[in-house]
Tab-separated table of N, CA, C and O in Angstrom:
chain	number	residue	atom	x	y	z
A	819	MET	N	100.037	83.909	117.879
A	819	MET	CA	101.318	83.577	117.253
A	819	MET	C	101.844	83.614	116.022
A	819	MET	O	100.790	84.289	115.202
A	820	ASN	N	102.907	83.253	115.319
A	820	ASN	CA	103.292	83.836	114.005
A	820	ASN	C	103.569	82.494	113.482
A	820	ASN	O	104.300	81.491	113.408
A	821	THR	N	102.176	83.246	112.186
A	821	THR	CA	102.335	82.197	111.219
A	821	THR	C	101.919	82.360	109.702
A	821	THR	O	102.178	84.122	109.772
A	822	PRO	N	102.447	81.805	109.530
A	822	PRO	CA	102.572	82.655	107.575
A	822	PRO	C	100.709	83.242	107.318
A	822	PRO	O	100.887	83.924	106.105
A	823	ASP	N	100.083	83.005	107.663
A	823	ASP	CA	98.633	82.750	107.533
A	823	ASP	C	97.974	84.414	107.943
A	823	ASP	O	97.539	84.724	108.238
A	824	THR	N	98.643	84.596	108.894
A	824	THR	CA	98.079	85.821	109.532
A	824	THR	C	99.632	87.419	109.263
A	824	THR	O	100.758	87.653	108.587
A	825	TRP	N	98.882	88.100	109.543
A	825	TRP	CA	99.893	89.627	110.134
A	825	TRP	C	100.488	90.473	109.980
A	825	TRP	O	101.291	90.952	109.348
A	826	ASP	N	99.718	90.591	111.240
A	826	ASP	CA	100.384	91.696	112.468
A	826	ASP	C	101.501	91.239	112.506
A	826	ASP	O	102.059	89.944	113.524
A	827	HIS	N	102.585	91.825	113.020
A	827	HIS	CA	103.643	92.429	112.697
A	827	HIS	C	103.644	92.341	114.277
A	827	HIS	O	105.044	91.509	115.005
A	828	ARG	N	103.368	92.548	114.923
A	828	ARG	CA	102.624	92.850	116.893
A	828	ARG	C	102.463	91.205	117.199
A	828	ARG	O	102.599	91.056	118.185
A	829	ALA	N	102.160	90.778	116.547
A	829	ALA	CA	101.203	89.170	117.074
A	829	ALA	C	102.645	88.140	116.754
A	829	ALA	O	101.955	87.322	117.802
A	830	GLY	N	103.623	88.285	116.917
A	830	GLY	CA	105.234	87.219	117.833
A	830	GLY	C	105.834	87.433	116.616
A	830	GLY	O	106.408	86.646	116.538
A	831	GLY	N	106.293	88.648	115.732
A	831	GLY	CA	107.622	88.678	115.272
A	831	GLY	C	107.439	88.630	114.110
A	831	GLY	O	106.868	88.413	113.313
A	832	THR	N	108.590	88.752	113.174
A	832	THR	CA	108.237	88.538	111.937
A	832	THR	C	109.849	87.614	111.429
A	832	THR	O	109.926	87.680	110.056
A	833	GLY	N	110.446	86.914	112.146
A	833	GLY	CA	111.503	86.195	112.213
A	833	GLY	C	112.445	86.587	112.109
A	833	GLY	O	113.514	86.163	111.624
A	834	THR	N	112.962	88.037	112.215
A	834	THR	CA	114.488	88.415	112.581
A	834	THR	C	114.428	88.548	113.731
A	834	THR	O	115.710	89.941	114.344
A	835	GLU	N	113.776	87.931	115.026
A	835	GLU	CA	114.067	88.390	116.704
A	835	GLU	C	115.856	88.091	116.345
A	835	GLU	O	115.977	87.160	116.154
A	836	GLY	N	116.549	89.283	117.835
A	836	GLY	CA	117.341	88.185	117.744
A	836	GLY	C	118.542	89.226	116.382
A	836	GLY	O	119.713	89.294	116.386
A	837	ALA	N	118.025	89.413	115.835
A	837	ALA	CA	119.091	90.826	114.583
A	837	ALA	C	119.623	91.904	115.072
A	837	ALA	O	118.434	91.768	116.426
A	838	ALA	N	119.770	92.399	114.345
A	838	ALA	CA	120.630	94.497	115.426
A	838	ALA	C	119.735	94.033	115.094
A	838	ALA	O	118.844	94.645	114.357
A	839	ALA	N	119.554	95.898	115.492
A	839	ALA	CA	118.763	96.888	115.940
A	839	ALA	C	118.315	97.117	114.360
A	839	ALA	O	118.857	97.777	113.485
A	840	ASP	N	116.791	97.468	114.541
A	840	ASP	CA	116.575	97.578	112.260
A	840	ASP	C	115.483	98.507	112.965
A	840	ASP	O	114.970	98.715	113.611
A	841	PRO	N	116.262	99.756	112.146
A	841	PRO	CA	115.185	101.279	112.402
A	841	PRO	C	113.377	100.907	111.777
A	841	PRO	O	113.059	102.245	112.169
A	842	LEU	N	113.522	100.282	111.386
A	842	LEU	CA	111.401	99.627	110.973
A	842	LEU	C	110.870	99.327	112.455
A	842	LEU	O	109.775	99.837	112.526
A	843	THR	N	111.384	98.503	112.553
A	843	THR	CA	110.943	98.285	113.583
A	843	THR	C	110.619	98.852	115.534
A	843	THR	O	110.526	98.427	116.574
A	844	ALA	N	112.453	99.655	115.324
A	844	ALA	CA	112.298	100.486	116.606
A	844	ALA	C	110.696	101.485	117.155
A	844	ALA	O	110.658	102.490	115.731
A	845	GLY	N	110.591	101.019	118.117
A	845	GLY	CA	108.842	101.811	118.413
A	845	GLY	C	107.867	101.139	117.547
A	845	GLY	O	106.473	101.452	117.633
A	846	ALA	N	107.949	100.259	117.142
A	846	ALA	CA	106.873	98.805	117.009
A	846	ALA	C	106.026	99.177	117.136
A	846	ALA	O	104.428	98.562	117.272
A	847	GLU	N	105.123	98.745	119.051
A	847	GLU	CA	104.969	99.139	119.375
A	847	GLU	C	103.633	99.697	120.011
A	847	GLU	O	102.881	99.854	120.255
A	848	ASP	N	103.939	101.319	119.673
A	848	ASP	CA	103.594	102.214	119.005
A	848	ASP	C	102.461	102.739	117.819
A	848	ASP	O	101.975	103.183	117.804
A	849	VAL	N	103.096	101.796	116.638
A	849	VAL	CA	102.333	101.345	115.673
A	849	VAL	C	101.347	101.226	115.710
A	849	VAL	O	100.606	100.442	116.034
A	850	PRO	N	100.146	102.153	114.565
A	850	PRO	CA	98.550	101.523	115.021
A	850	PRO	C	98.367	101.078	114.060
A	850	PRO	O	98.699	100.486	113.020
A	851	ASP	N	97.507	100.025	114.232
A	851	ASP	CA	97.008	99.327	113.111
A	851	ASP	C	96.234	99.694	112.476
A	851	ASP	O	95.742	101.199	112.123
A	852	ALA	N	96.656	99.105	111.413
A	852	ALA	CA	95.926	99.768	109.680
A	852	ALA	C	94.021	99.502	110.246
A	852	ALA	O	93.957	98.130	110.660
A	853	PRO	N	93.585	100.272	108.929
A	853	PRO	CA	92.238	100.681	109.248
A	853	PRO	C	91.977	98.896	109.152
A	853	PRO	O	91.823	98.172	108.198
A	854	SER	N	89.920	98.630	109.073
A	854	SER	CA	89.606	97.056	108.818
A	854	SER	C	89.334	97.657	107.786
A	854	SER	O	88.931	98.573	107.339
A	855	ALA	N	89.043	96.858	106.380
A	855	ALA	CA	88.689	96.377	105.970
A	855	ALA	C	86.735	96.305	106.688
A	855	ALA	O	86.572	95.652	107.211
A	856	PRO	N	86.476	96.827	105.083
A	856	PRO	CA	85.000	96.956	105.018
A	856	PRO	C	84.194	95.082	105.386
A	856	PRO	O	84.543	94.115	105.310
A	857	ALA	N	83.071	95.104	106.065
A	857	ALA	CA	82.593	93.582	106.500
A	857	ALA	C	81.731	92.765	105.772
A	857	ALA	O	81.333	94.067	105.399
A	858	GLY	N	81.763	91.857	105.984
A	858	GLY	CA	80.329	91.760	105.393
A	858	GLY	C	81.091	90.781	103.545
A	858	GLY	O	80.936	89.652	103.126
A	859	GLY	N	81.698	90.991	102.982
A	859	GLY	CA	82.219	91.148	102.161
A	859	GLY	C	83.664	89.637	101.544
A	859	GLY	O	84.224	89.689	102.520
A	860	PRO	N	83.062	88.918	100.043
A	860	PRO	CA	84.695	88.037	100.730
A	860	PRO	C	85.604	88.286	100.562
A	860	PRO	O	87.090	87.645	101.152
A	861	ALA	N	86.289	90.027	100.318
A	861	ALA	CA	87.699	90.403	99.839
A	861	ALA	C	87.852	90.572	101.496
A	861	ALA	O	89.759	91.231	101.500
A	862	ALA	N	87.398	90.565	102.182
A	862	ALA	CA	87.455	91.711	104.114
A	862	ALA	C	87.939	90.450	104.683
A	862	ALA	O	88.186	88.999	104.727
A	863	PRO	N	89.831	91.100	104.764
A	863	PRO	CA	90.614	89.627	105.590
A	863	PRO	C	89.598	89.056	107.424
A	863	PRO	O	89.679	90.278	107.568
A	864	ALA	N	89.752	88.280	107.762
A	864	ALA	CA	89.547	88.131	108.980
A	864	ALA	C	90.505	89.205	109.750
A	864	ALA	O	91.220	89.711	109.851
A	865	PRO	N	89.421	89.049	111.177
A	865	PRO	CA	90.397	90.096	112.186
A	865	PRO	C	91.211	89.651	112.613
A	865	PRO	O	92.270	90.462	113.098
A	866	ASP	N	91.873	88.983	112.822
A	866	ASP	CA	93.074	88.348	112.977
A	866	ASP	C	94.072	88.007	112.195
A	866	ASP	O	95.118	87.699	112.835
A	867	GLY	N	93.481	88.626	111.302
A	867	GLY	CA	95.064	88.271	109.918
A	867	GLY	C	94.765	87.263	109.023
A	867	GLY	O	96.169	87.375	108.298
A	868	ARG	N	94.337	86.319	109.320
A	868	ARG	CA	93.940	86.020	108.563
A	868	ARG	C	94.128	85.830	107.274
A	868	ARG	O	93.478	86.639	106.876
A	869	LEU	N	94.170	84.766	105.873
A	869	LEU	CA	93.517	85.808	104.764
A	869	LEU	C	92.360	85.197	103.926
A	869	LEU	O	91.949	85.419	103.465
A	870	VAL	N	92.376	83.452	104.920
A	870	VAL	CA	91.087	83.200	104.804
A	870	VAL	C	90.108	83.309	106.601
A	870	VAL	O	90.595	82.285	107.130
A	871	PRO	N	88.739	83.595	106.122
A	871	PRO	CA	87.681	84.004	107.415
A	871	PRO	C	88.310	82.704	107.901
A	871	PRO	O	87.634	81.524	107.523
A	872	PRO	N	87.893	82.445	109.487
A	872	PRO	CA	87.585	80.885	110.151
A	872	PRO	C	86.595	80.114	110.142
A	872	PRO	O	86.430	78.936	109.284
A	873	ASP	N	85.735	81.395	109.720
A	873	ASP	CA	84.457	80.570	109.137
A	873	ASP	C	84.016	80.417	108.060
A	873	ASP	O	83.867	78.773	107.324
A	874	ARG	N	85.035	80.823	107.129
A	874	ARG	CA	84.937	80.551	105.251
A	874	ARG	C	86.278	79.067	105.147
A	874	ARG	O	85.896	78.691	104.614
A	875	ALA	N	87.149	79.279	105.765
A	875	ALA	CA	87.970	78.592	106.308
A	875	ALA	C	87.264	77.397	106.026
A	875	ALA	O	87.781	75.750	106.005
A	876	GLU	N	86.837	76.855	107.627
A	876	GLU	CA	85.257	75.445	107.670
A	876	GLU	C	85.092	75.376	106.904
A	876	GLU	O	85.268	73.832	106.259
A	877	ASP	N	84.475	75.887	106.797
A	877	ASP	CA	83.308	75.396	105.112
A	877	ASP	C	84.237	75.177	103.961
A	877	ASP	O	83.611	74.298	103.378
A	878	LEU	N	85.410	75.674	103.712
A	878	LEU	CA	85.405	74.994	102.571
A	878	LEU	C	86.779	74.085	102.784
A	878	LEU	O	86.796	72.264	102.361
A	879	ARG	N	87.342	73.650	104.341
A	879	ARG	CA	88.064	71.970	104.325
A	879	ARG	C	86.585	70.993	104.581
A	879	ARG	O	86.216	70.331	104.230
A	880	ARG	N	85.766	71.794	105.029
A	880	ARG	CA	83.793	70.314	105.145
A	880	ARG	C	84.092	70.572	103.939
A	880	ARG	O	83.413	68.884	103.479
A	881	ARG	N	83.508	71.599	102.609
A	881	ARG	CA	83.797	70.697	101.222
A	881	ARG	C	84.517	69.912	100.955
A	881	ARG	O	84.598	68.609	99.905
A	882	LEU	N	85.715	70.374	100.662
A	882	LEU	CA	87.300	69.112	100.765
A	882	LEU	C	86.872	67.794	101.546
A	882	LEU	O	86.767	66.498	100.636
A	883	ARG	N	86.764	67.746	102.355
A	883	ARG	CA	86.271	66.155	103.198
A	883	ARG	C	85.052	65.723	102.355
A	883	ARG	O	84.713	64.062	101.907
A	884	GLU	N	84.630	66.277	101.871
A	884	GLU	CA	83.389	66.217	101.211
A	884	GLU	C	83.442	65.203	100.543
A	884	GLU	O	83.188	64.617	99.646
A	885	ALA	N	84.713	65.757	99.246
A	885	ALA	CA	84.844	65.801	98.214
A	885	ALA	C	85.020	63.829	97.871
A	885	ALA	O	85.354	63.857	97.529
A	886	VAL	N	86.557	64.407	99.581
A	886	VAL	CA	87.029	63.137	99.662
A	886	VAL	C	86.090	62.183	99.832
A	886	VAL	O	86.694	61.222	98.691
A	887	GLN	N	85.696	62.090	100.390
A	887	GLN	CA	84.428	60.865	101.301
A	887	GLN	C	84.039	60.315	99.683
A	887	GLN	O	83.497	59.495	99.677
A	888	GLY	N	83.630	61.597	98.658
A	888	GLY	CA	82.690	60.696	97.490
A	888	GLY	C	83.653	60.219	96.555
A	888	GLY	O	83.543	59.638	95.769
A	889	PHE	N	84.858	60.366	96.961
A	889	PHE	CA	85.847	59.395	95.865
A	889	PHE	C	85.058	58.257	95.940
A	889	PHE	O	85.645	57.531	94.073
A	890	VAL	N	85.201	57.270	96.324
A	890	VAL	CA	85.206	55.296	95.889
A	890	VAL	C	83.843	55.469	95.687
A	890	VAL	O	84.060	55.054	93.506
A	891	ASP	N	82.683	56.646	95.406
A	891	ASP	CA	81.470	56.183	94.464
A	891	ASP	C	81.747	57.078	92.906
A	891	ASP	O	81.314	56.384	91.711
A	892	SER	N	82.107	58.162	92.665
A	892	SER	CA	83.111	58.903	91.558
A	892	SER	C	83.656	59.972	91.728
A	892	SER	O	84.037	61.091	92.633
A	893	PRO	N	84.750	59.131	92.059
A	893	PRO	CA	85.927	59.557	91.240
A	893	PRO	C	86.563	60.533	90.518
A	893	PRO	O	87.261	61.921	91.443
A	894	GLU	N	85.523	60.955	89.102
A	894	GLU	CA	85.961	62.377	88.868
A	894	GLU	C	84.731	63.700	89.359
A	894	GLU	O	85.507	64.542	89.357
A	895	HIS	N	83.784	63.164	89.702
A	895	HIS	CA	82.884	64.319	90.646
A	895	HIS	C	83.838	64.298	91.500
A	895	HIS	O	83.778	66.134	91.966
A	896	SER	N	84.553	64.265	92.327
A	896	SER	CA	84.652	64.110	93.595
A	896	SER	C	86.505	65.401	93.335
A	896	SER	O	86.413	66.090	93.955
A	897	VAL	N	87.002	64.342	92.874
A	897	VAL	CA	88.068	65.576	92.069
A	897	VAL	C	87.745	67.269	91.262
A	897	VAL	O	88.408	68.197	91.739
A	898	ALA	N	86.862	67.255	91.000
A	898	ALA	CA	85.966	67.844	89.981
A	898	ALA	C	85.547	69.127	91.583
A	898	ALA	O	85.893	70.082	91.219
A	899	ARG	N	85.025	68.272	92.761
A	899	ARG	CA	84.699	69.603	93.328
A	899	ARG	C	85.693	69.494	93.978
A	899	ARG	O	85.334	70.307	94.761
A	900	ALA	N	87.391	68.915	94.496
A	900	ALA	CA	88.016	69.550	94.810
A	900	ALA	C	88.794	70.868	93.945
A	900	ALA	O	88.782	72.023	95.304
A	901	ASP	N	88.588	70.674	92.805
A	901	ASP	CA	89.109	71.867	91.977
A	901	ASP	C	88.366	73.328	92.519
A	901	ASP	O	88.447	73.938	92.418
A	902	ASP	N	87.089	72.633	92.415
A	902	ASP	CA	86.556	74.030	92.941
A	902	ASP	C	86.354	74.483	94.322
A	902	ASP	O	86.771	75.688	94.613
A	903	VAL	N	86.345	73.648	95.394
A	903	VAL	CA	86.799	74.479	96.305
A	903	VAL	C	88.298	74.615	96.333
A	903	VAL	O	88.394	75.899	96.763
A	904	LEU	N	89.385	74.432	95.588
A	904	LEU	CA	90.980	75.188	94.909
A	904	LEU	C	90.935	76.814	94.318
A	904	LEU	O	91.164	77.490	95.403
A	905	GLU	N	89.429	76.204	93.768
A	905	GLU	CA	90.136	77.676	92.604
A	905	GLU	C	89.081	78.485	93.771
A	905	GLU	O	89.571	79.812	93.765
A	906	GLU	N	87.878	78.354	94.790
A	906	GLU	CA	86.964	79.102	95.785
A	906	GLU	C	88.478	79.731	96.666
A	906	GLU	O	88.437	81.355	97.359
A	907	THR	N	88.991	78.908	97.143
A	907	THR	CA	90.410	78.755	97.931
A	907	THR	C	91.097	80.487	97.555
A	907	THR	O	91.146	81.280	98.838
A	908	VAL	N	92.028	80.083	96.227
A	908	VAL	CA	92.302	80.821	95.603
A	908	VAL	C	91.842	82.498	95.665
A	908	VAL	O	92.481	83.375	95.752
A	909	ARG	N	90.648	81.956	95.700
A	909	ARG	CA	90.217	83.476	95.088
A	909	ARG	C	89.673	84.556	96.303
A	909	ARG	O	90.013	85.206	96.583
A	910	CYS	N	89.782	83.825	97.348
A	910	CYS	CA	89.933	84.443	98.573
A	910	CYS	C	90.831	84.825	98.863
A	910	CYS	O	90.833	85.704	99.444
A	911	VAL	N	91.603	84.055	98.665
A	911	VAL	CA	92.971	84.286	99.538
A	911	VAL	C	93.053	85.400	98.758
A	911	VAL	O	93.705	86.431	98.812
A	912	GLN	N	93.144	85.707	97.319
A	912	GLN	CA	93.949	87.108	96.030
A	912	GLN	C	92.782	88.629	96.498
A	912	GLN	O	92.740	89.086	96.752
A	913	ASP	N	91.945	87.786	97.003
A	913	ASP	CA	90.446	88.652	97.354
A	913	ASP	C	91.381	89.512	98.856
A	913	ASP	O	91.552	90.505	99.053
A	914	SER	N	91.557	88.782	99.923
A	914	SER	CA	92.226	89.626	100.885
A	914	SER	C	93.082	89.357	100.755
A	914	SER	O	93.566	91.236	101.553
A	915	LEU	N	94.092	89.722	99.555
A	915	LEU	CA	95.188	90.093	99.530
A	915	LEU	C	95.188	91.676	98.688
A	915	LEU	O	95.957	92.629	99.435
A	916	ALA	N	94.617	91.809	97.966
A	916	ALA	CA	94.315	92.618	97.159
A	916	ALA	C	93.344	93.438	98.956
A	916	ALA	O	93.556	95.386	98.361
A	917	GLU	N	92.362	93.260	99.366
A	917	GLU	CA	92.032	94.170	100.172
A	917	GLU	C	92.782	94.954	100.773
A	917	GLU	O	93.250	96.569	101.466
A	918	ARG	N	94.097	93.477	101.146
A	918	ARG	CA	95.557	94.231	102.775
A	918	ARG	C	96.332	95.020	102.085
A	918	ARG	O	96.203	95.945	101.782
A	919	ARG	N	96.340	95.447	100.600
A	919	ARG	CA	97.374	95.959	100.121
A	919	ARG	C	96.746	97.557	100.028
A	919	ARG	O	96.965	98.068	100.021
A	920	ARG	N	95.322	97.150	99.608
A	920	ARG	CA	94.361	98.522	99.352
A	920	ARG	C	94.955	99.517	100.948
A	920	ARG	O	94.710	100.103	100.471
A	921	ALA	N	94.776	98.662	101.868
A	921	ALA	CA	94.093	99.242	103.317
A	921	ALA	C	95.660	99.813	103.431
A	921	ALA	O	95.980	101.363	104.167
A	922	LEU	N	97.315	98.612	103.193
A	922	LEU	CA	97.662	99.153	103.368
A	922	LEU	C	98.631	100.274	102.733
A	922	LEU	O	99.593	101.932	103.072
A	923	ARG	N	98.194	100.646	101.433
A	923	ARG	CA	98.729	101.571	100.249
A	923	ARG	C	97.323	102.959	101.159
A	923	ARG	O	98.306	104.346	101.026
A	924	ALA	N	96.175	103.033	101.880
A	924	ALA	CA	95.653	103.600	102.009
A	924	ALA	C	96.586	104.414	103.371
A	924	ALA	O	96.118	105.246	103.452
A	925	ARG	N	97.538	103.358	104.060
A	925	ARG	CA	98.026	103.660	105.554
A	925	ARG	C	99.278	105.212	104.943
A	925	ARG	O	99.506	105.986	105.430
A	926	TRP	N	99.360	105.095	104.017
A	926	TRP	CA	100.605	106.452	103.521
A	926	TRP	C	100.416	107.010	102.327
A	926	TRP	O	101.294	107.752	102.233
A	927	HIS	N	99.285	106.133	101.570
A	927	HIS	CA	99.027	106.910	100.170
A	927	HIS	C	98.286	108.486	100.301
A	927	HIS	O	97.636	109.350	99.833
A	928	GLY	N	96.690	107.555	100.817
A	928	GLY	CA	95.681	108.238	101.655
A	928	GLY	C	95.358	108.848	100.295
A	928	GLY	O	95.336	107.529	99.158
A	929	ASP	N	94.867	110.174	100.172
A	929	ASP	CA	94.586	111.151	98.639
A	929	ASP	C	95.683	111.654	97.958
A	929	ASP	O	95.281	111.697	97.407
A	930	GLY	N	96.769	111.236	98.456
A	930	GLY	CA	97.870	111.643	97.679
A	930	GLY	C	97.934	112.960	97.811
A	930	GLY	O	99.684	113.978	97.206
A	931	ASP	N	97.706	114.001	99.227
A	931	ASP	CA	98.473	115.132	99.281
A	931	ASP	C	98.977	115.315	100.134
A	931	ASP	O	99.801	116.428	100.283
A	932	GLY	N	100.646	114.541	100.400
A	932	GLY	CA	101.648	114.013	100.333
A	932	GLY	C	102.175	114.326	102.393
A	932	GLY	O	102.735	114.665	102.073
A	933	ARG	N	100.789	114.492	102.513
A	933	ARG	CA	100.928	115.047	104.051
A	933	ARG	C	101.756	113.968	104.978
A	933	ARG	O	101.141	114.041	106.755
A	934	HIS	N	102.081	112.605	104.733
A	934	HIS	CA	102.631	111.879	105.885
A	934	HIS	C	103.791	111.499	106.302
A	934	HIS	O	104.304	112.247	105.588
A	935	GLY	N	104.143	111.902	107.474
A	935	GLY	CA	105.010	111.574	107.948
A	935	GLY	C	105.758	110.936	107.975
A	935	GLY	O	106.076	109.507	107.936
A	936	THR	N	107.047	110.513	108.062
A	936	THR	CA	108.590	109.854	108.653
A	936	THR	C	107.924	108.517	108.963
A	936	THR	O	107.620	107.616	108.816
A	937	GLU	N	106.593	108.548	110.393
A	937	GLU	CA	106.363	107.968	111.535
A	937	GLU	C	105.359	107.274	110.178
A	937	GLU	O	105.400	105.992	110.518
A	938	GLU	N	104.152	106.950	109.861
A	938	GLU	CA	103.570	106.304	109.068
A	938	GLU	C	103.865	105.276	107.563
A	938	GLU	O	103.562	104.991	107.235
A	939	HIS	N	105.483	106.531	107.093
A	939	HIS	CA	106.210	105.818	105.621
A	939	HIS	C	106.706	104.950	106.988
A	939	HIS	O	106.490	103.536	106.335
A	940	ARG	N	107.206	104.641	108.432
A	940	ARG	CA	107.827	104.088	108.065
A	940	ARG	C	107.110	102.265	109.147
A	940	ARG	O	107.512	101.171	108.525
A	941	ALA	N	106.094	102.672	109.218
A	941	ALA	CA	104.862	101.929	110.167
A	941	ALA	C	104.541	101.092	108.370
A	941	ALA	O	104.211	99.836	108.438
A	942	ALA	N	104.531	101.811	107.474
A	942	ALA	CA	103.317	100.882	106.386
A	942	ALA	C	104.570	100.521	105.226
A	942	ALA	O	104.766	99.255	105.308
A	943	LEU	N	105.471	100.527	105.762
A	943	LEU	CA	107.456	99.837	104.973
A	943	LEU	C	107.398	98.606	106.387
A	943	LEU	O	107.569	97.557	105.348
A	944	LEU	N	107.281	98.961	107.694
A	944	LEU	CA	106.649	97.836	108.251
A	944	LEU	C	106.013	96.305	107.806
A	944	LEU	O	106.234	95.505	107.454
A	945	ASP	N	104.543	97.509	107.433
A	945	ASP	CA	104.175	96.004	107.387
A	945	ASP	C	103.640	95.490	105.913
A	945	ASP	O	104.124	94.475	106.069
A	946	TYR	N	104.177	96.086	104.936
A	946	TYR	CA	104.404	95.325	103.561
A	946	TYR	C	106.054	94.729	103.892
A	946	TYR	O	105.752	93.503	103.183
A	947	ARG	N	106.967	95.257	104.673
A	947	ARG	CA	107.871	93.705	104.970
A	947	ARG	C	107.133	92.647	104.686
A	947	ARG	O	107.872	91.380	105.100
A	948	THR	N	106.267	92.803	106.418
A	948	THR	CA	106.614	91.851	106.739
A	948	THR	C	104.740	90.319	105.681
A	948	THR	O	104.943	90.160	106.233
A	949	ALA	N	104.815	91.435	105.212
A	949	ALA	CA	103.416	90.696	103.862
A	949	ALA	C	104.861	90.253	102.863
A	949	ALA	O	104.011	88.964	102.969
A	950	VAL	N	105.529	90.705	102.962
A	950	VAL	CA	106.647	89.761	102.961
A	950	VAL	C	106.712	88.617	102.922
A	950	VAL	O	106.543	88.029	102.066
A	951	GLU	N	107.779	88.710	104.092
A	951	GLU	CA	107.768	88.056	104.131
A	951	GLU	C	107.228	87.473	104.724
A	951	GLU	O	107.586	85.410	104.729
A	952	ARG	N	105.705	86.446	105.449
A	952	ARG	CA	104.840	86.017	105.620
A	952	ARG	C	104.663	85.782	104.696
A	952	ARG	O	104.221	83.948	104.786
A	953	LEU	N	104.374	85.718	102.961
A	953	LEU	CA	103.799	85.556	101.751
A	953	LEU	C	104.878	84.629	101.556
A	953	LEU	O	104.534	83.131	100.956
A	954	THR	N	106.466	84.570	101.319
A	954	THR	CA	107.209	83.968	101.043
A	954	THR	C	107.619	82.783	102.225
A	954	THR	O	108.434	81.805	101.570
A	955	GLU	N	106.912	82.369	103.104
A	955	GLU	CA	106.596	81.483	104.597
A	955	GLU	C	105.839	80.403	104.281
A	955	GLU	O	106.149	79.758	103.798
A	956	VAL	N	105.522	80.382	103.293
A	956	VAL	CA	103.977	79.683	103.003
A	956	VAL	C	104.117	78.376	101.973
A	956	VAL	O	105.232	78.896	100.855
């Protein structure tokens, strides 16, 4: 599925399907996946590439529904709770983006030894381009 909240360029394209041959996408099916982020922390992106893992997203949506449902009894409290949910959502997205950037950078920069070849750089550039394209579609 090709949605702005996913990262994997192999999951449905980058929106440039049908365009002239692109040197970055030639042979993209052979590009290895980026290293997985460490599990457990709030910065770990979901395995499917979403910026907010599904279980965390469901919790945030549940809390927002509760805030909305409480509006009649306590409008100010409901709005404050909704603000808290948005703040946490933004923090989760920021953490996921920062982790994704670290993983992308590690693919081509590594320990700075300069031993990465053109293929690694091409794959990294493709992933950077996909990230920016998807973020600008949101």
